[in-house]
Short mmCIF file of C-alpha atoms in Angstrom, two decimals:
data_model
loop_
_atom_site.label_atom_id
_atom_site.label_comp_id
_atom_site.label_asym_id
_atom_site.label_seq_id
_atom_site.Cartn_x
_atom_site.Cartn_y
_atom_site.Cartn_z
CA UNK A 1 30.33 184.05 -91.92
CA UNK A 2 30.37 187.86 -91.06
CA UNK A 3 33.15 188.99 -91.15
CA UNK A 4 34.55 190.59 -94.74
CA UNK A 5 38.15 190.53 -95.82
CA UNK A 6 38.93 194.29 -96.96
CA UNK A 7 42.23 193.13 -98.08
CA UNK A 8 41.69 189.88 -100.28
CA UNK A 9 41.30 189.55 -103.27
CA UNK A 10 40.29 185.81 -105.47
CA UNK A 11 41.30 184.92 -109.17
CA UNK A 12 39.99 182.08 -110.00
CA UNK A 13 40.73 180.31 -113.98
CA UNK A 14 41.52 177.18 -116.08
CA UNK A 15 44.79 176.17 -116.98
CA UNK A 16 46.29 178.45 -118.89
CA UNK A 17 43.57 180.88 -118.12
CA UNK A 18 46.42 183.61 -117.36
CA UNK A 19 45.06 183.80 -114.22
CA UNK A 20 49.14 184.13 -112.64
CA UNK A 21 49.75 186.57 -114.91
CA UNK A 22 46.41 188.96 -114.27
CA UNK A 23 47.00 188.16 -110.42
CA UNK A 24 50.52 189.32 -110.93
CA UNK A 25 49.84 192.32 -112.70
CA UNK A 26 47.07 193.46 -110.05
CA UNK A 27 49.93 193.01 -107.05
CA UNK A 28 52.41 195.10 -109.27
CA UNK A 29 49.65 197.73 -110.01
CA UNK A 30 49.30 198.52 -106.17
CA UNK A 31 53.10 199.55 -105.51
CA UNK A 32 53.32 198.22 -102.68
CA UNK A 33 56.22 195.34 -101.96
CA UNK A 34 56.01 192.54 -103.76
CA UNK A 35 55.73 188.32 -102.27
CA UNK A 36 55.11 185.64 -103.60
CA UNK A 37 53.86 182.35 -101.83
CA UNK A 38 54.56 179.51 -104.20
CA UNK A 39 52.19 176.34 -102.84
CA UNK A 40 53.24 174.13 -105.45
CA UNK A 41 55.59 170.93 -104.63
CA UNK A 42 57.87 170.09 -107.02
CA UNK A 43 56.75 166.45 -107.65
CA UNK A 44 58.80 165.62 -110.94
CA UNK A 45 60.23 167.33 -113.84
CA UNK A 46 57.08 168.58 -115.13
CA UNK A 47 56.27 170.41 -112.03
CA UNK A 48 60.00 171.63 -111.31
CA UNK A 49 59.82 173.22 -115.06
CA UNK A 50 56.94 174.97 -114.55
CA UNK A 51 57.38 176.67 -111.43
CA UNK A 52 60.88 177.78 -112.56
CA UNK A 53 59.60 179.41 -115.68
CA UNK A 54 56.90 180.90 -113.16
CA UNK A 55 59.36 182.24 -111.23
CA UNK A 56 61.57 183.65 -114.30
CA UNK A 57 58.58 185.37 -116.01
CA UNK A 58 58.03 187.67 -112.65
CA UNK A 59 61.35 188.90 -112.32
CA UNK A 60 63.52 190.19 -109.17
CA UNK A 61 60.95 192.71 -108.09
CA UNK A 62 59.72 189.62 -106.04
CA UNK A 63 60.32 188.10 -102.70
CA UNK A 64 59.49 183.96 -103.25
CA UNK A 65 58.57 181.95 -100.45
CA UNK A 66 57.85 178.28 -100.48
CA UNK A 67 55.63 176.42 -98.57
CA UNK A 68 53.34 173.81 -99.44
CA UNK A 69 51.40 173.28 -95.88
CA UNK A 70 51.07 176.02 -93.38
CA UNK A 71 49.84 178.88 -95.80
CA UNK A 72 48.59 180.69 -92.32
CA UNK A 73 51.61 180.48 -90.74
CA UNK A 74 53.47 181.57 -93.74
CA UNK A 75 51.45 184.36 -94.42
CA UNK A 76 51.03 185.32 -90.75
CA UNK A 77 55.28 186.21 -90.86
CA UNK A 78 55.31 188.14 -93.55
CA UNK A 79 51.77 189.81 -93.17
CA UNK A 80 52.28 193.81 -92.60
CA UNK A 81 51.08 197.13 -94.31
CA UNK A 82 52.60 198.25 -97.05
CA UNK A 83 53.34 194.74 -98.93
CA UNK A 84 50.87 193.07 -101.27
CA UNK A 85 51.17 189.10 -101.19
CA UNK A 86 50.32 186.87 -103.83
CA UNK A 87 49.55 183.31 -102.77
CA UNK A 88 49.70 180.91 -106.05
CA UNK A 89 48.04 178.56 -106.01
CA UNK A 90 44.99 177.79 -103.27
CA UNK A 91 44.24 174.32 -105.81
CA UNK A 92 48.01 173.13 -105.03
CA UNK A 93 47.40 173.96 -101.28
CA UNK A 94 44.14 171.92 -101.24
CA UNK A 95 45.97 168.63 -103.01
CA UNK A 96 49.33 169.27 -100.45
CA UNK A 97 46.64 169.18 -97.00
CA UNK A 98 45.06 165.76 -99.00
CA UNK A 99 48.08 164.27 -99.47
CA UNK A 100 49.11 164.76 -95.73
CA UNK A 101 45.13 164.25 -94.55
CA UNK A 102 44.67 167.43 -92.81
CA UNK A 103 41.99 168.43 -91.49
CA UNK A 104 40.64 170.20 -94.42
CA UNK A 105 37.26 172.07 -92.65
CA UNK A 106 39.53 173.71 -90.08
CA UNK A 107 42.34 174.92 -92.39
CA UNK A 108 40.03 176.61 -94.11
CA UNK A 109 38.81 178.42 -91.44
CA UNK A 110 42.20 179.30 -90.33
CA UNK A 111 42.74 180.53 -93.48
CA UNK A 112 39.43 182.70 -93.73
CA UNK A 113 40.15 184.39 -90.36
CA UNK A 114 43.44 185.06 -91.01
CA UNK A 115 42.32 186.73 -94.19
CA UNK A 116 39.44 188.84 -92.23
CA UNK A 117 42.48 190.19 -90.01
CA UNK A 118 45.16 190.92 -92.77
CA UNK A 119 47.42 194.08 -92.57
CA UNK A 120 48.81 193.74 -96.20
CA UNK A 121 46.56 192.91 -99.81
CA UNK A 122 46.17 189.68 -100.79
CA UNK A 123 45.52 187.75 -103.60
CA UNK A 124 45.03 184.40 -103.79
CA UNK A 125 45.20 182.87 -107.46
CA UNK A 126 43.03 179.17 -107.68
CA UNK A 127 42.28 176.95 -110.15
CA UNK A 128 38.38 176.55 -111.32
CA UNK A 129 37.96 172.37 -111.49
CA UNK A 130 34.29 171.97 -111.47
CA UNK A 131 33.20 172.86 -114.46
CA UNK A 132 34.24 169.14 -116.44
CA UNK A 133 32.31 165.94 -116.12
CA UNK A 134 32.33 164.03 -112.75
CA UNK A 135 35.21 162.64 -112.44
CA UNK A 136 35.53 158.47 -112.10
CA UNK A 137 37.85 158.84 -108.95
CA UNK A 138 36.61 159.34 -105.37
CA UNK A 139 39.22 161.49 -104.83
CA UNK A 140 38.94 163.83 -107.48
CA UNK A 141 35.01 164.27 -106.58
CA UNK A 142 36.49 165.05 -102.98
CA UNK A 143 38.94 167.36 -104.34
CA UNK A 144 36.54 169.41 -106.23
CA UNK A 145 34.09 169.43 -103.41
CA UNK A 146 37.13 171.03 -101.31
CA UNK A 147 38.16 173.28 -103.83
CA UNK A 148 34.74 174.39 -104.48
CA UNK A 149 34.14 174.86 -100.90
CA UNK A 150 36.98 176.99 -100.27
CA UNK A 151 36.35 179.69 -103.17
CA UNK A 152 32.91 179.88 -101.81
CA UNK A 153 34.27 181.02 -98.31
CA UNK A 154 37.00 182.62 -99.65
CA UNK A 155 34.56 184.44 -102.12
CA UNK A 156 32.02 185.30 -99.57
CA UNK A 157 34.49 187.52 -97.67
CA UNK A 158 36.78 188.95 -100.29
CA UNK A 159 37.11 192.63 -101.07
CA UNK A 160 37.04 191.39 -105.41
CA UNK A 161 36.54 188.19 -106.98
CA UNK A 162 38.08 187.82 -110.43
CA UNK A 163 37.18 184.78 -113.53
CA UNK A 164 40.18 184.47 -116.05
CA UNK A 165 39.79 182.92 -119.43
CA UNK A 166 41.63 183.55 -122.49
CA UNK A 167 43.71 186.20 -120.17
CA UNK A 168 40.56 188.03 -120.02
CA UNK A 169 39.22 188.96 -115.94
CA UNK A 170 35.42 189.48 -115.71
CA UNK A 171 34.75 190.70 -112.63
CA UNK A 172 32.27 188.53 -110.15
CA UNK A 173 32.51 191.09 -107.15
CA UNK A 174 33.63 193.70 -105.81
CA UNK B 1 52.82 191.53 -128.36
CA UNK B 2 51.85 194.72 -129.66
CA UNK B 3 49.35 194.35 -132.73
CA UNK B 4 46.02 194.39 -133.06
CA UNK B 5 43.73 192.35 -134.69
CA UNK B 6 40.79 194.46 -135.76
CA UNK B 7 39.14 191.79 -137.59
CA UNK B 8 39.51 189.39 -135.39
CA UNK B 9 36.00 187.76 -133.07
CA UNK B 10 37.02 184.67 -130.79
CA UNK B 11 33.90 182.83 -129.10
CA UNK B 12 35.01 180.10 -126.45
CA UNK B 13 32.49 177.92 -125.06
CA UNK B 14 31.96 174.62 -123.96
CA UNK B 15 31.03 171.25 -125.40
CA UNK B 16 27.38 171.98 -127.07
CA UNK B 17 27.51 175.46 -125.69
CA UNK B 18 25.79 176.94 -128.52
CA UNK B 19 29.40 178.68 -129.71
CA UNK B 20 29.35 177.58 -133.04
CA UNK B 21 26.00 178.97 -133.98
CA UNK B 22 26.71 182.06 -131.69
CA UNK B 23 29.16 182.67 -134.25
CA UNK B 24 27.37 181.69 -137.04
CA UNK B 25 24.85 184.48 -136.42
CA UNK B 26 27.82 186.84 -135.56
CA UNK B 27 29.08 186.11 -138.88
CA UNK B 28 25.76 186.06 -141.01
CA UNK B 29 24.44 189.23 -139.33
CA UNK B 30 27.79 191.42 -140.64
CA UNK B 31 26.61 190.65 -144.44
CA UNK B 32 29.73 189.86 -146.04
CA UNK B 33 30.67 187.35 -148.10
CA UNK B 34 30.63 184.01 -145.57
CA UNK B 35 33.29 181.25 -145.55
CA UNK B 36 33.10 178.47 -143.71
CA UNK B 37 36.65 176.94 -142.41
CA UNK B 38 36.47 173.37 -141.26
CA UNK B 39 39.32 172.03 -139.37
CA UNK B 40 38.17 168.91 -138.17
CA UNK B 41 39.41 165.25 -139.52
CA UNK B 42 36.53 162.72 -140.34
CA UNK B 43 38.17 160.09 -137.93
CA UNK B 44 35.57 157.64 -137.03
CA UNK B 45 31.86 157.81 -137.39
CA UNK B 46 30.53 160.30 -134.87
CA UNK B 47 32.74 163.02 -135.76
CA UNK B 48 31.66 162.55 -139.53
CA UNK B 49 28.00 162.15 -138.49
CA UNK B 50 28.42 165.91 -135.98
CA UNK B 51 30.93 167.63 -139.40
CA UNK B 52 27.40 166.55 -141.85
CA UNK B 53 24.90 167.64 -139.65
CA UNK B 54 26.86 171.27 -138.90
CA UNK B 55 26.81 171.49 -142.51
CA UNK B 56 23.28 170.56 -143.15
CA UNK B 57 22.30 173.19 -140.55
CA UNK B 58 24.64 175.85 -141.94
CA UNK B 59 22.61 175.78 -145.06
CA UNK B 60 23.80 177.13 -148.37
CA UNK B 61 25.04 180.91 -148.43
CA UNK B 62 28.25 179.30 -146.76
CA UNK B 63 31.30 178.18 -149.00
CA UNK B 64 32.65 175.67 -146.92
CA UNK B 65 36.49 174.93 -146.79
CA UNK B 66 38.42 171.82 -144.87
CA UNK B 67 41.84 172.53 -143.94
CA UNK B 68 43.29 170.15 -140.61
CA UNK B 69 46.39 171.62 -140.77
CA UNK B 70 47.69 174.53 -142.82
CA UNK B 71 45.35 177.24 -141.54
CA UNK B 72 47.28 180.18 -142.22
CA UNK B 73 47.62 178.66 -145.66
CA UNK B 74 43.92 178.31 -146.07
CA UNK B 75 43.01 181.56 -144.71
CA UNK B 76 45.24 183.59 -146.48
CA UNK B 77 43.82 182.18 -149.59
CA UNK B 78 40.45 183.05 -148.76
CA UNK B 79 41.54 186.28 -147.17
CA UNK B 80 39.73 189.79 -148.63
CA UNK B 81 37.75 192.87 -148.11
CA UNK B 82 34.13 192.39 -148.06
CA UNK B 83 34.38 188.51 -146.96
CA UNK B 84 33.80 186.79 -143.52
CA UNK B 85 35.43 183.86 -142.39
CA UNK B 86 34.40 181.59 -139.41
CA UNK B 87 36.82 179.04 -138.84
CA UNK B 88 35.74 175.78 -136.40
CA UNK B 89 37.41 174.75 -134.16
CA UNK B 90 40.93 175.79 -133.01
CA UNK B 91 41.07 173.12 -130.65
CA UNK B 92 40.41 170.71 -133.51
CA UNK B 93 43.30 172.57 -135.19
CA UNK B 94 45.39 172.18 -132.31
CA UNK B 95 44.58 168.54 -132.36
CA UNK B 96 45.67 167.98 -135.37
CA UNK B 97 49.02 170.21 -134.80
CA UNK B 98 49.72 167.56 -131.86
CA UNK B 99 48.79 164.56 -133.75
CA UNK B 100 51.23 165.83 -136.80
CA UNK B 101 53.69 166.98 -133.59
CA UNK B 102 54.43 169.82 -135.45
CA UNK B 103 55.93 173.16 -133.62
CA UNK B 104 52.67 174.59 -131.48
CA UNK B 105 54.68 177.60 -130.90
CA UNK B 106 55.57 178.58 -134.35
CA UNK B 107 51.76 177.84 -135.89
CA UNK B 108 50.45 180.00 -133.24
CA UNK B 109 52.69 182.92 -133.99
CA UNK B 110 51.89 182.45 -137.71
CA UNK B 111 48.48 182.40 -137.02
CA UNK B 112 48.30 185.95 -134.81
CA UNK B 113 50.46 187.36 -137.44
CA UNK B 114 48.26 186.53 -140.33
CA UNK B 115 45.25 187.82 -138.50
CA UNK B 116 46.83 190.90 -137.27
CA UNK B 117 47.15 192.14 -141.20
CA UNK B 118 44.03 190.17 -142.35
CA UNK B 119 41.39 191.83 -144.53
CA UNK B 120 38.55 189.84 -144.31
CA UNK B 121 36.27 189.96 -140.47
CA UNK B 122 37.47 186.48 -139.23
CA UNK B 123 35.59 184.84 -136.36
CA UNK B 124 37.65 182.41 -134.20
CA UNK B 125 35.43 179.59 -132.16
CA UNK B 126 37.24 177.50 -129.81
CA UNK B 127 36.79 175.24 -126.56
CA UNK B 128 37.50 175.75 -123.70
CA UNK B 129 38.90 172.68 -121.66
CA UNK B 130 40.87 174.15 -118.98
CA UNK B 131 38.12 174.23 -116.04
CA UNK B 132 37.93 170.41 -115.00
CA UNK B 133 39.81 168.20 -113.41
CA UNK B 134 43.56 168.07 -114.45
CA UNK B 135 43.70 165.31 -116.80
CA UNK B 136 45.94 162.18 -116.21
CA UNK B 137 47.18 161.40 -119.28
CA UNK B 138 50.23 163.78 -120.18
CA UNK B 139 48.77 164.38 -123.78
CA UNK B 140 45.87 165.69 -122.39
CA UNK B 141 47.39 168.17 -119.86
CA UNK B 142 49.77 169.34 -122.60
CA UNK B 143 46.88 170.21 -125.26
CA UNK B 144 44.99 171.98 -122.41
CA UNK B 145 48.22 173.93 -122.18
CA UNK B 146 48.41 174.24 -125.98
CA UNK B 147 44.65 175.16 -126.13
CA UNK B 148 45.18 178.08 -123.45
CA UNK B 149 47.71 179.62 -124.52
CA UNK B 150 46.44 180.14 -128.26
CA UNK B 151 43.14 181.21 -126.96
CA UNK B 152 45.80 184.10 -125.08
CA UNK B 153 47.38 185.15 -127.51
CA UNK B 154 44.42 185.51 -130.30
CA UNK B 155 41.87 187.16 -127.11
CA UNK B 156 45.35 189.49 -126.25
CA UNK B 157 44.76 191.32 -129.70
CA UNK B 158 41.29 190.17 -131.06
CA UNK B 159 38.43 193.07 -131.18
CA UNK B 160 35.88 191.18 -129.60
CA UNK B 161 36.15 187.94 -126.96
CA UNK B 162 32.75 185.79 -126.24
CA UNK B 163 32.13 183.30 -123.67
CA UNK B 164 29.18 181.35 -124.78
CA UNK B 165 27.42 178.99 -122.30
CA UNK B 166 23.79 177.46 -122.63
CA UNK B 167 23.41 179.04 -125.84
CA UNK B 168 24.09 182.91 -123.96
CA UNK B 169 27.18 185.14 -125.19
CA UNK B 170 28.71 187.15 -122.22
CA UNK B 171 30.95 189.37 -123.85
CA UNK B 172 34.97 189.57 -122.19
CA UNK B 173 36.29 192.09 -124.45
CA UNK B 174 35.16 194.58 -126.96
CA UNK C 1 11.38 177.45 -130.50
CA UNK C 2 8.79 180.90 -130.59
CA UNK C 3 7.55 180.92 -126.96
CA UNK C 4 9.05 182.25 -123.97
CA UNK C 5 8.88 180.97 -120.22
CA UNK C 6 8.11 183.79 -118.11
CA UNK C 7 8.44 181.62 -114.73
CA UNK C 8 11.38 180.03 -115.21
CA UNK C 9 14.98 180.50 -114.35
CA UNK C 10 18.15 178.22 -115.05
CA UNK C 11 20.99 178.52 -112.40
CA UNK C 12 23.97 176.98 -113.71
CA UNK C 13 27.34 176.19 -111.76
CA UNK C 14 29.88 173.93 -111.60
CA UNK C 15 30.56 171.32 -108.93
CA UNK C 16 30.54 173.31 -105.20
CA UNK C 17 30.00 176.26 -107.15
CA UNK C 18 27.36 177.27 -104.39
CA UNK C 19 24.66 177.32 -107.11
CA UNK C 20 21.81 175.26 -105.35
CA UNK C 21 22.22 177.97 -102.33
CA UNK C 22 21.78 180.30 -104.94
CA UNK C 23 18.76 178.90 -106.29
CA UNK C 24 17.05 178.26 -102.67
CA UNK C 25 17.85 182.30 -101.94
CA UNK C 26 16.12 183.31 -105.40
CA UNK C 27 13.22 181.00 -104.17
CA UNK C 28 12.85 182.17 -100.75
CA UNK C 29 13.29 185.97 -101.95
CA UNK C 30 10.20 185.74 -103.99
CA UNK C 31 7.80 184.41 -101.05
CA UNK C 32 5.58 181.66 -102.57
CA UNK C 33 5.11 178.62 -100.93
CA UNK C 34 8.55 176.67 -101.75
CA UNK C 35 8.56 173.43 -103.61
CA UNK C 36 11.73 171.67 -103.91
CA UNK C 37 11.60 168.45 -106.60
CA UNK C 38 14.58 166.65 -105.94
CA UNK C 39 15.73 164.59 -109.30
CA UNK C 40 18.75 162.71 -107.28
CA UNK C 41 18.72 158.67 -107.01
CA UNK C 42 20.55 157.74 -103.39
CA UNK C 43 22.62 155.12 -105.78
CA UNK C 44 25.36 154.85 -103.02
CA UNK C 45 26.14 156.12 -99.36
CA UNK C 46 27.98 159.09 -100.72
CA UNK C 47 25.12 160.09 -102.70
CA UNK C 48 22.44 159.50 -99.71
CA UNK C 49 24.87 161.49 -97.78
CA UNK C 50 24.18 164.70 -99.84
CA UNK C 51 20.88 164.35 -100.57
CA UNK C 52 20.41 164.26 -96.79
CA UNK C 53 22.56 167.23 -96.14
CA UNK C 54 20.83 168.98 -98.68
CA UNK C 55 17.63 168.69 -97.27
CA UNK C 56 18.66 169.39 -93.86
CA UNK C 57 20.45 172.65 -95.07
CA UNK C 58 17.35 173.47 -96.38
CA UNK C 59 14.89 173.74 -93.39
CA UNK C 60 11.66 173.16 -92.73
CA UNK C 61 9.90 175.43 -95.24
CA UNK C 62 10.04 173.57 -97.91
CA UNK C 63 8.01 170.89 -99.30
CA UNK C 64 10.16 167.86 -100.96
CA UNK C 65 9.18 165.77 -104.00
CA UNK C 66 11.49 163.05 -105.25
CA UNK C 67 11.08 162.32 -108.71
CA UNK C 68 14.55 160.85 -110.81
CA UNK C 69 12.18 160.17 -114.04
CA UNK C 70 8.71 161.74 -114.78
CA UNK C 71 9.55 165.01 -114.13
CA UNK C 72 6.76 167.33 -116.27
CA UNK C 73 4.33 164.85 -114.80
CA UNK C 74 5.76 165.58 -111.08
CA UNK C 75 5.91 169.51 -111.73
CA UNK C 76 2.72 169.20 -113.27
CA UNK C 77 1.26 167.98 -109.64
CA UNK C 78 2.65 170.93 -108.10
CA UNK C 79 2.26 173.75 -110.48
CA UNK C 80 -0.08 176.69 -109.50
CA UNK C 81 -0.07 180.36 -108.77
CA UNK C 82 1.45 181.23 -105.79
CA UNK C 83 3.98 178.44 -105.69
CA UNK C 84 7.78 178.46 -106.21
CA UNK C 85 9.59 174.93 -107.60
CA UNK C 86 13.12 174.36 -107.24
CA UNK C 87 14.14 171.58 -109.35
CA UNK C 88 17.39 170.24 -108.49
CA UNK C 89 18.77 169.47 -110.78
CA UNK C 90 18.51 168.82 -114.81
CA UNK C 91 22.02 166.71 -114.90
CA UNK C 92 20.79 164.08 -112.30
CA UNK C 93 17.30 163.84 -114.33
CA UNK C 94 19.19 163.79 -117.43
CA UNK C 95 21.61 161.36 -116.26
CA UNK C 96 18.46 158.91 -114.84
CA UNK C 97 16.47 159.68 -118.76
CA UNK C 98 19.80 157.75 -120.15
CA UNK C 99 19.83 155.03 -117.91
CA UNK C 100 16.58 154.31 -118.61
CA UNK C 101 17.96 154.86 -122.39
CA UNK C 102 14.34 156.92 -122.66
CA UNK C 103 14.14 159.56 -125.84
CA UNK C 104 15.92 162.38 -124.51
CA UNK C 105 14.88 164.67 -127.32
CA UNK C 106 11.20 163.87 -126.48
CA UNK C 107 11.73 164.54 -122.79
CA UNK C 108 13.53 168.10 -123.25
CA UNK C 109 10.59 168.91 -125.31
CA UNK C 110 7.86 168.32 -123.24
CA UNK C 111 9.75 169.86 -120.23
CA UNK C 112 10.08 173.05 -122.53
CA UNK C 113 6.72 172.85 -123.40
CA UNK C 114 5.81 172.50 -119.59
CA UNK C 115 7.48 175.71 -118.95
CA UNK C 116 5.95 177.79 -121.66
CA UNK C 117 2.43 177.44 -119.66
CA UNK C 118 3.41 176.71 -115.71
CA UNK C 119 1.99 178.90 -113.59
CA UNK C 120 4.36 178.68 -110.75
CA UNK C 121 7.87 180.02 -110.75
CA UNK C 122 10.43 177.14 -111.61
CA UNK C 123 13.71 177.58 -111.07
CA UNK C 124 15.70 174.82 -112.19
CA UNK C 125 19.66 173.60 -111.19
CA UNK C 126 22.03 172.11 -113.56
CA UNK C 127 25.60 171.42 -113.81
CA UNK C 128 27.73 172.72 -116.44
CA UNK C 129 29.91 170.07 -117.44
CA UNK C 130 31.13 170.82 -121.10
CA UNK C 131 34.41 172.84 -120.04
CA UNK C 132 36.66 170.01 -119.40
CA UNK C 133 38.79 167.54 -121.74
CA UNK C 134 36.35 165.43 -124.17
CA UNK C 135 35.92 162.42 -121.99
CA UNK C 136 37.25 159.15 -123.28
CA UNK C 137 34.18 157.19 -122.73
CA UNK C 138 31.22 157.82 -125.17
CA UNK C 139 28.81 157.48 -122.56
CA UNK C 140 30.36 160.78 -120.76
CA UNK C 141 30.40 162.50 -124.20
CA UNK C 142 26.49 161.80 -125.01
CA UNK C 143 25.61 162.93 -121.49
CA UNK C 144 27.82 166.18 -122.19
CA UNK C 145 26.00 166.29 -125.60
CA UNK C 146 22.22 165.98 -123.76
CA UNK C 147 23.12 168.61 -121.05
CA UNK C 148 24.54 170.97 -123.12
CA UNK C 149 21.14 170.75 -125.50
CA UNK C 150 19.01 170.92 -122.56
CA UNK C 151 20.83 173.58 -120.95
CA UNK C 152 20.27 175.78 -124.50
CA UNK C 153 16.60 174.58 -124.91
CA UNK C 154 15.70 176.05 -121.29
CA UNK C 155 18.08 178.80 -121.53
CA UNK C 156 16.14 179.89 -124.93
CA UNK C 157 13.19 180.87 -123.21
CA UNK C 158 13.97 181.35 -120.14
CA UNK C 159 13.02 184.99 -118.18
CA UNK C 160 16.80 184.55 -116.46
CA UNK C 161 20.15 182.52 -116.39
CA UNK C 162 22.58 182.54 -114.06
CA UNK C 163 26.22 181.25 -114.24
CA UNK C 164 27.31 180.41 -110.16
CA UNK C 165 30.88 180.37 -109.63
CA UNK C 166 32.49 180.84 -106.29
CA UNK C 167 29.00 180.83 -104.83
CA UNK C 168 28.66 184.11 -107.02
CA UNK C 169 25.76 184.46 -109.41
CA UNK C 170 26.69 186.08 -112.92
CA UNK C 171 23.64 186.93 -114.65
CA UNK C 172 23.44 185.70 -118.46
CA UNK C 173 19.87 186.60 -119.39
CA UNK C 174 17.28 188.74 -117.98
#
């Protein structure tokens, strides 16, 4: 891959790394206008709970936007100087393209070129899932092996590259 | 929350990530008076066999404590100038809290208030469990929850933050 | 442990964390003749699957030793000035040591021991595994419990450690 990504920006964490909140306050800290691309499907209760305390916790300085699938096409209509985009979470995008068994090589390249030729700043918030003992279930294994994959390419390009833990970034790049 | 918590060390690390001697050697090297805080329950024969042999290679300039559940109790008790107090493991502690289902929320704001007025250097280790596979069991998902957002709070006004792995600290804050 | 490993380097990394690229680039930057000892069993198709990718990713530069057991005796063959060895990695050998229920603490010895006096570089691949819920099964635990000892033996001594995430190396030591 050649091609860099001036624009994008990775935060990658545990649960309950504060990774959001970091990737958050780095969109706020650039003044530019605000979105917010919410991956996550709201499965059960558990899920529906935390995505509307996400949602509370960031306030009406944010445009939300749902969508579980076509992150590209999403981001492609709202893409445009001046607004900073934060796409939360890659992890849930990766389990939504299993579920519907997507073609997972060539989203990601969608993804990655669509990143190399973004007008606005983007961050893209994912969970870290490799890091625990291999899990018993063939598709866990496969869904680390995608994740893993896409920080990698996504990582590769990026203009910064953050680790959360504790609420703490360290910086990997950039 | 706007405190601080200038006596406050937390070291997060692994399973056998060399944390707890990390912080051992943080807490001999300061030359205080050392205590010892022990928060894990004896429940079956491994976890006694791992709570002897951490003794036995503690040695004996420690005075060693065991307190599952009332840590702020404990500590305060302990608490004073010129004395430094390592207490392992949170996420034992946390455990426990769960197991007792007492109010996670409450203990942890007890707990960052005590150390934010506490006069002895007290060093914090904890796991981290937040970068694998979400876990299937609901218990589990909700103490990696539980675990992340203590290690938060205490890193959001602790002096010093350590990430230990293979034995190496790599230093988040301080 | 009093001696130090001047030719050795531990890359650590989660699952996909890019980390045996990483270790093949420090190998081929230091222009020896390249070794690669290959600790992997092909136990299944999956696994045969990525042992051949591997390989093929790797080129034709490289010599390749399989060896899931005897692993000082296999770098033993190999070791001499002007050489590189990639070992890749510690958790498959450590994972084939328990099968064979063979004394683990014996084995990390002599591989540290190995180290102290090889002549060629070594850099050696592991996964970390220890930052995910305890596993229920006691098995998973021990091997957790081995790594995680390994990992601090080698890191002890060694002239560098890297942590890979996101196919980014974070240097630990050296």
């Amino acid at each position: 891959m050649s091609f860099v990504s001036p624009g994008t920006i990775l935060v990658l964490g545990g649960a309950r790394s504060g990774k959001s909140r970091f990737a958050e306050k780095l969109v706020a800290d650039c003044g530019l206008e605000r979105h917010y691309v919410a991956t996550g499907r709201a499965w059960d209760e558990e899920m529906r709970d935390r995505i509307a305390q996400h949602r509370a916790d960031r306030g009406d300085l944010w445009t939300t936007h749902e969508e579980p699938l076509d992150l590209v096409d999403c981001l492609s209509s709202i893409d445009s100087e001046g607004r900073a985009i934060l796409v939360d979470c890659l992890t849930l995008w990766v389990t939504n393209l299993m579920m519907e068994e997507l073609d997972m090589a060539a989203e990601f390249a969608a993804l990655a070129e669509f990143l190399a030729g973004a007008k606005a700043r983007i961050v893209l918030v994912s969970n870290e899932v490799g890091l625990g003992i291999v899990p018993e279930n063939r598709m866990a294994r496969d869904f680390r092996d995608h994740a893993g994959r896409l920080h990698q390419m996504i990582a590769a390009t990026a203009a910064e590259v953050y680790f959360v833990a504790a609420g703490l970034p360290l910086k990997m790049k950039g």
